Amino acid sequence: MNDRIRTDIAHNARVWNYWLGGKDNYPVDRAVGDQVTGFYPSIGEVARADRAFLGRAVTFLAADAGMRQFLDIGTGLPTADNTHEVAQRAAPDARIVYVDNDPIVLTHARALLTSAPEGVTEYVDADAHDPEKILAAAGATLDLSRPVAVMMLGILNFVLDTGEARTIVRALMDAVPSGSHLVLTHPTLEPELGGEGNKAAMAFWNENATPPITARSRAEIASFFDGLDLLEPGILSCSRWRATDEEAPVVAQFGAVGRKP
Ligand SMILES: C[S@@+](CC[C@H](N)C(=O)[O-])C[C@H]1O[C@@H](n2cnc3c(N)ncnc32)[C@H](O)[C@@H]1O
């Protein structure tokens, strides 16, 4: 086993995999996952809504917005409909770079590297706190002088300092040209999304699992889109972003897409 993999403490990528019904997790992940569900019963729905948002956003970007390059930071363990599968269904020549810092995601990365022959997928083992390293590595596969969809789904919540999170987003979006997009999901405590339940769940998480997490307000999430044009319908429950099912339950996870003018 990779000696960076710890089985004595729950890891986010593995617990997320558990909530999504995957098998790439350990007893400690399942125990913590179940305890978090006890505090916040709809957490599994959040994970599924987040993945469904990924599907709709990437399909829109590849099929309608002409995006051919995707930088997916905080990829997670391979699951159904990974970014390259969704993007290449619409655009087989799409190029995807995945980035995560969890050692178990690295060991499963092969499953992410199954590109359509016309396109390419690459995996980078790097930390979101180091956008320069990410850009340098991504530049080997992506042409950063052409538009890139920068995807940060459920990842900025692991950058605890909001100022630093903004700096990271800025560094990434400054490095890509007009026509690039920022795709974001992020948990919140906002009551309008039923986020109060996240509070005890996150407190429990931060005492028992890794890495530590934070929630953000609508205003804080809006600040990540400063200088970008927010696409309709703006910042809302990710389950409702361009949802085909208008009855989809609201979840305490914002989703939004912005375009660099
Ligand atoms: C909640 S999962 C989201 C996975 C996927 N983006 C999705 O939306 O389904 C967050 C992922 O971010 C990764 N992650 C957490 N902190 C990170 C960091 N500092 N740098 C890179 N990846 C990180 C975790 O390992 C995990 O795979």
mmCIF file of N, CA, C and O and ligand atoms in Angstrom, residues 12-13 16 20 47 50-51 54 72-77 79 99-102 105 126-129 152-155 157-159 185 211 253, ligand 1:
data_model
loop_
_atom_site.group_PDB
_atom_site.id
_atom_site.type_symbol
_atom_site.label_atom_id
_atom_site.label_comp_id
_atom_site.label_asym_id
_atom_site.label_seq_id
_atom_site.Cartn_x
_atom_site.Cartn_y
_atom_site.Cartn_z
ATOM 1 N N ASN A 12 -11.340 12.746 3.072
ATOM 2 C CA ASN A 12 -12.495 13.271 2.339
ATOM 3 C C ASN A 12 -12.784 12.531 1.047
ATOM 4 O O ASN A 12 -13.943 12.204 0.758
ATOM 5 N N ALA A 13 -11.752 12.254 0.244
ATOM 6 C CA ALA A 13 -12.001 11.625 -1.062
ATOM 7 C C ALA A 13 -12.698 10.274 -0.877
ATOM 8 O O ALA A 13 -13.597 9.915 -1.633
ATOM 9 N N TRP A 16 -16.351 10.748 0.512
ATOM 10 C CA TRP A 16 -17.186 11.227 -0.612
ATOM 11 C C TRP A 16 -17.536 10.041 -1.500
ATOM 12 O O TRP A 16 -18.674 9.861 -1.930
ATOM 13 N N LEU A 20 -21.224 8.398 -2.323
ATOM 14 C CA LEU A 20 -21.675 8.223 -3.713
ATOM 15 C C LEU A 20 -21.946 6.744 -4.043
ATOM 16 O O LEU A 20 -22.270 6.421 -5.180
ATOM 17 N N ALA A 47 -23.843 14.987 -2.205
ATOM 18 C CA ALA A 47 -22.799 14.404 -3.063
ATOM 19 C C ALA A 47 -23.370 14.058 -4.443
ATOM 20 O O ALA A 47 -22.761 14.344 -5.475
ATOM 21 N N ASP A 50 -24.100 17.244 -6.412
ATOM 22 C CA ASP A 50 -22.849 17.850 -6.879
ATOM 23 C C ASP A 50 -22.375 17.154 -8.162
ATOM 24 O O ASP A 50 -21.998 17.804 -9.141
ATOM 25 N N ARG A 51 -22.431 15.829 -8.181
ATOM 26 C CA ARG A 51 -21.992 15.094 -9.387
ATOM 27 C C ARG A 51 -22.934 15.362 -10.560
ATOM 28 O O ARG A 51 -22.494 15.448 -11.713
ATOM 29 N N LEU A 54 -22.028 18.582 -11.973
ATOM 30 C CA LEU A 54 -20.821 18.423 -12.807
ATOM 31 C C LEU A 54 -21.237 17.976 -14.214
ATOM 32 O O LEU A 54 -20.769 18.522 -15.215
ATOM 33 N N ASP A 72 -9.554 20.104 -13.771
ATOM 34 C CA ASP A 72 -10.476 19.667 -12.725
ATOM 35 C C ASP A 72 -9.703 19.476 -11.424
ATOM 36 O O ASP A 72 -9.058 18.440 -11.221
ATOM 37 N N ILE A 73 -9.783 20.466 -10.547
ATOM 38 C CA ILE A 73 -8.980 20.476 -9.318
ATOM 39 C C ILE A 73 -9.824 19.952 -8.147
ATOM 40 O O ILE A 73 -10.906 20.467 -7.884
ATOM 41 N N GLY A 74 -9.309 18.929 -7.432
ATOM 42 C CA GLY A 74 -10.099 18.261 -6.396
ATOM 43 C C GLY A 74 -11.016 17.253 -7.054
ATOM 44 O O GLY A 74 -12.216 17.193 -6.791
ATOM 45 N N THR A 75 -10.414 16.433 -7.889
ATOM 46 C CA THR A 75 -11.125 15.502 -8.762
ATOM 47 C C THR A 75 -11.986 14.490 -8.009
ATOM 48 O O THR A 75 -13.096 14.175 -8.413
ATOM 49 N N GLY A 76 -11.426 13.955 -6.932
ATOM 50 C CA GLY A 76 -12.088 12.856 -6.236
ATOM 51 C C GLY A 76 -11.740 11.526 -6.875
ATOM 52 O O GLY A 76 -11.058 11.459 -7.908
ATOM 53 N N LEU A 77 -12.210 10.454 -6.244
ATOM 54 C CA LEU A 77 -11.987 9.110 -6.787
ATOM 55 C C LEU A 77 -12.819 8.916 -8.041
ATOM 56 O O LEU A 77 -13.921 9.467 -8.152
ATOM 57 N N THR A 79 -15.472 7.790 -10.554
ATOM 58 C CA THR A 79 -16.844 7.335 -10.315
ATOM 59 C C THR A 79 -17.541 7.289 -11.669
ATOM 60 O O THR A 79 -16.867 7.278 -12.705
ATOM 61 N N VAL A 99 -6.514 17.080 -11.039
ATOM 62 C CA VAL A 99 -5.578 17.403 -9.953
ATOM 63 C C VAL A 99 -6.212 17.004 -8.621
ATOM 64 O O VAL A 99 -7.361 17.381 -8.339
ATOM 65 N N ASP A 100 -5.486 16.271 -7.804
ATOM 66 C CA ASP A 100 -5.938 15.986 -6.439
ATOM 67 C C ASP A 100 -4.675 15.776 -5.607
ATOM 68 O O ASP A 100 -3.597 15.519 -6.156
ATOM 69 N N ASN A 101 -4.795 15.887 -4.273
ATOM 70 C CA ASN A 101 -3.605 15.660 -3.451
ATOM 71 C C ASN A 101 -3.761 14.432 -2.567
ATOM 72 O O ASN A 101 -2.910 14.169 -1.720
ATOM 73 N N ASP A 102 -4.855 13.687 -2.752
ATOM 74 C CA ASP A 102 -5.055 12.516 -1.898
ATOM 75 C C ASP A 102 -4.351 11.315 -2.513
ATOM 76 O O ASP A 102 -4.557 10.992 -3.679
ATOM 77 N N VAL A 105 -6.464 8.799 -4.408
ATOM 78 C CA VAL A 105 -6.924 9.224 -5.745
ATOM 79 C C VAL A 105 -5.801 8.953 -6.751
ATOM 80 O O VAL A 105 -6.042 8.465 -7.857
ATOM 81 N N ALA A 126 -1.120 17.151 -6.932
ATOM 82 C CA ALA A 126 -0.720 18.483 -6.448
ATOM 83 C C ALA A 126 -1.781 19.024 -5.505
ATOM 84 O O ALA A 126 -2.914 18.542 -5.468
ATOM 85 N N ASP A 127 -1.370 20.054 -4.777
ATOM 86 C CA ASP A 127 -2.224 20.645 -3.752
ATOM 87 C C ASP A 127 -2.849 21.936 -4.271
ATOM 88 O O ASP A 127 -2.150 22.761 -4.868
ATOM 89 N N ALA A 128 -4.133 22.101 -3.981
ATOM 90 C CA ALA A 128 -4.842 23.305 -4.425
ATOM 91 C C ALA A 128 -4.220 24.581 -3.864
ATOM 92 O O ALA A 128 -4.402 25.664 -4.433
ATOM 93 N N HIS A 129 -3.479 24.455 -2.746
ATOM 94 C CA HIS A 129 -2.840 25.644 -2.178
ATOM 95 C C HIS A 129 -1.678 26.124 -3.040
ATOM 96 O O HIS A 129 -1.081 27.152 -2.734
ATOM 97 N N MET A 152 -13.595 23.691 -9.849
ATOM 98 C CA MET A 152 -13.264 23.604 -8.419
ATOM 99 C C MET A 152 -14.536 23.170 -7.695
ATOM 100 O O MET A 152 -15.245 23.989 -7.101
ATOM 101 N N LEU A 153 -14.821 21.881 -7.772
ATOM 102 C CA LEU A 153 -16.059 21.350 -7.203
ATOM 103 C C LEU A 153 -15.773 20.722 -5.848
ATOM 104 O O LEU A 153 -15.054 19.717 -5.759
ATOM 105 N N GLY A 154 -16.318 21.339 -4.813
ATOM 106 C CA GLY A 154 -16.143 20.805 -3.461
ATOM 107 C C GLY A 154 -14.697 20.822 -3.002
ATOM 108 O O GLY A 154 -14.272 19.933 -2.262
ATOM 109 N N ILE A 155 -13.933 21.803 -3.413
ATOM 110 C CA ILE A 155 -12.500 21.831 -3.079
ATOM 111 C C ILE A 155 -12.103 23.111 -2.351
ATOM 112 O O ILE A 155 -11.302 23.055 -1.417
ATOM 113 N N ASN A 157 -13.624 24.604 -0.212
ATOM 114 C CA ASN A 157 -14.017 24.440 1.182
ATOM 115 C C ASN A 157 -12.902 23.820 2.016
ATOM 116 O O ASN A 157 -12.977 23.783 3.241
ATOM 117 N N PHE A 158 -11.846 23.327 1.361
ATOM 118 C CA PHE A 158 -10.683 22.812 2.091
ATOM 119 C C PHE A 158 -9.560 23.854 2.156
ATOM 120 O O PHE A 158 -8.485 23.562 2.671
ATOM 121 N N VAL A 159 -9.789 25.006 1.595
ATOM 122 C CA VAL A 159 -8.859 26.138 1.758
ATOM 123 C C VAL A 159 -9.548 27.040 2.779
ATOM 124 O O VAL A 159 -10.504 27.753 2.460
ATOM 125 N N THR A 185 -18.517 24.393 -6.974
ATOM 126 C CA THR A 185 -19.536 24.050 -5.980
ATOM 127 C C THR A 185 -18.901 24.231 -4.608
ATOM 128 O O THR A 185 -17.680 24.099 -4.452
ATOM 129 N N PRO A 211 -9.157 16.351 5.092
ATOM 130 C CA PRO A 211 -8.652 17.597 5.678
ATOM 131 C C PRO A 211 -9.797 18.402 6.288
ATOM 132 O O PRO A 211 -10.958 18.150 5.970
ATOM 133 N N GLN A 253 -25.375 23.164 -0.905
ATOM 134 C CA GLN A 253 -24.135 23.209 -1.694
ATOM 135 C C GLN A 253 -24.432 24.149 -2.858
ATOM 136 O O GLN A 253 -25.280 23.831 -3.708
HETATM 137 C C1 LIG B 1 -15.695 16.655 -1.915
HETATM 138 S S1 LIG B 1 -14.529 15.862 -2.982
HETATM 139 C C2 LIG B 1 -15.112 16.451 -4.536
HETATM 140 C C3 LIG B 1 -14.768 15.562 -5.684
HETATM 141 C C4 LIG B 1 -15.288 16.033 -7.042
HETATM 142 N N1 LIG B 1 -14.708 17.320 -7.417
HETATM 143 C C5 LIG B 1 -16.787 16.141 -7.021
HETATM 144 O O1 LIG B 1 -17.293 17.255 -7.074
HETATM 145 O O2 LIG B 1 -17.439 15.107 -6.944
HETATM 146 C C6 LIG B 1 -13.078 16.886 -2.716
HETATM 147 C C7 LIG B 1 -11.789 16.379 -3.312
HETATM 148 O O3 LIG B 1 -10.805 17.391 -3.122
HETATM 149 C C8 LIG B 1 -9.581 16.797 -2.728
HETATM 150 N N2 LIG B 1 -8.797 17.760 -1.972
HETATM 151 C C9 LIG B 1 -9.028 18.220 -0.716
HETATM 152 N N3 LIG B 1 -8.095 19.135 -0.370
HETATM 153 C C10 LIG B 1 -7.268 19.255 -1.434
HETATM 154 C C11 LIG B 1 -6.121 20.059 -1.685
HETATM 155 N N4 LIG B 1 -5.635 20.908 -0.776
HETATM 156 N N5 LIG B 1 -5.524 19.938 -2.897
HETATM 157 C C12 LIG B 1 -5.990 19.080 -3.831
HETATM 158 N N6 LIG B 1 -7.091 18.306 -3.642
HETATM 159 C C13 LIG B 1 -7.712 18.386 -2.456
HETATM 160 C C14 LIG B 1 -9.979 15.589 -1.920
HETATM 161 O O4 LIG B 1 -8.942 14.627 -1.887
HETATM 162 C C15 LIG B 1 -11.224 15.124 -2.671
HETATM 163 O O5 LIG B 1 -10.881 14.190 -3.663
#
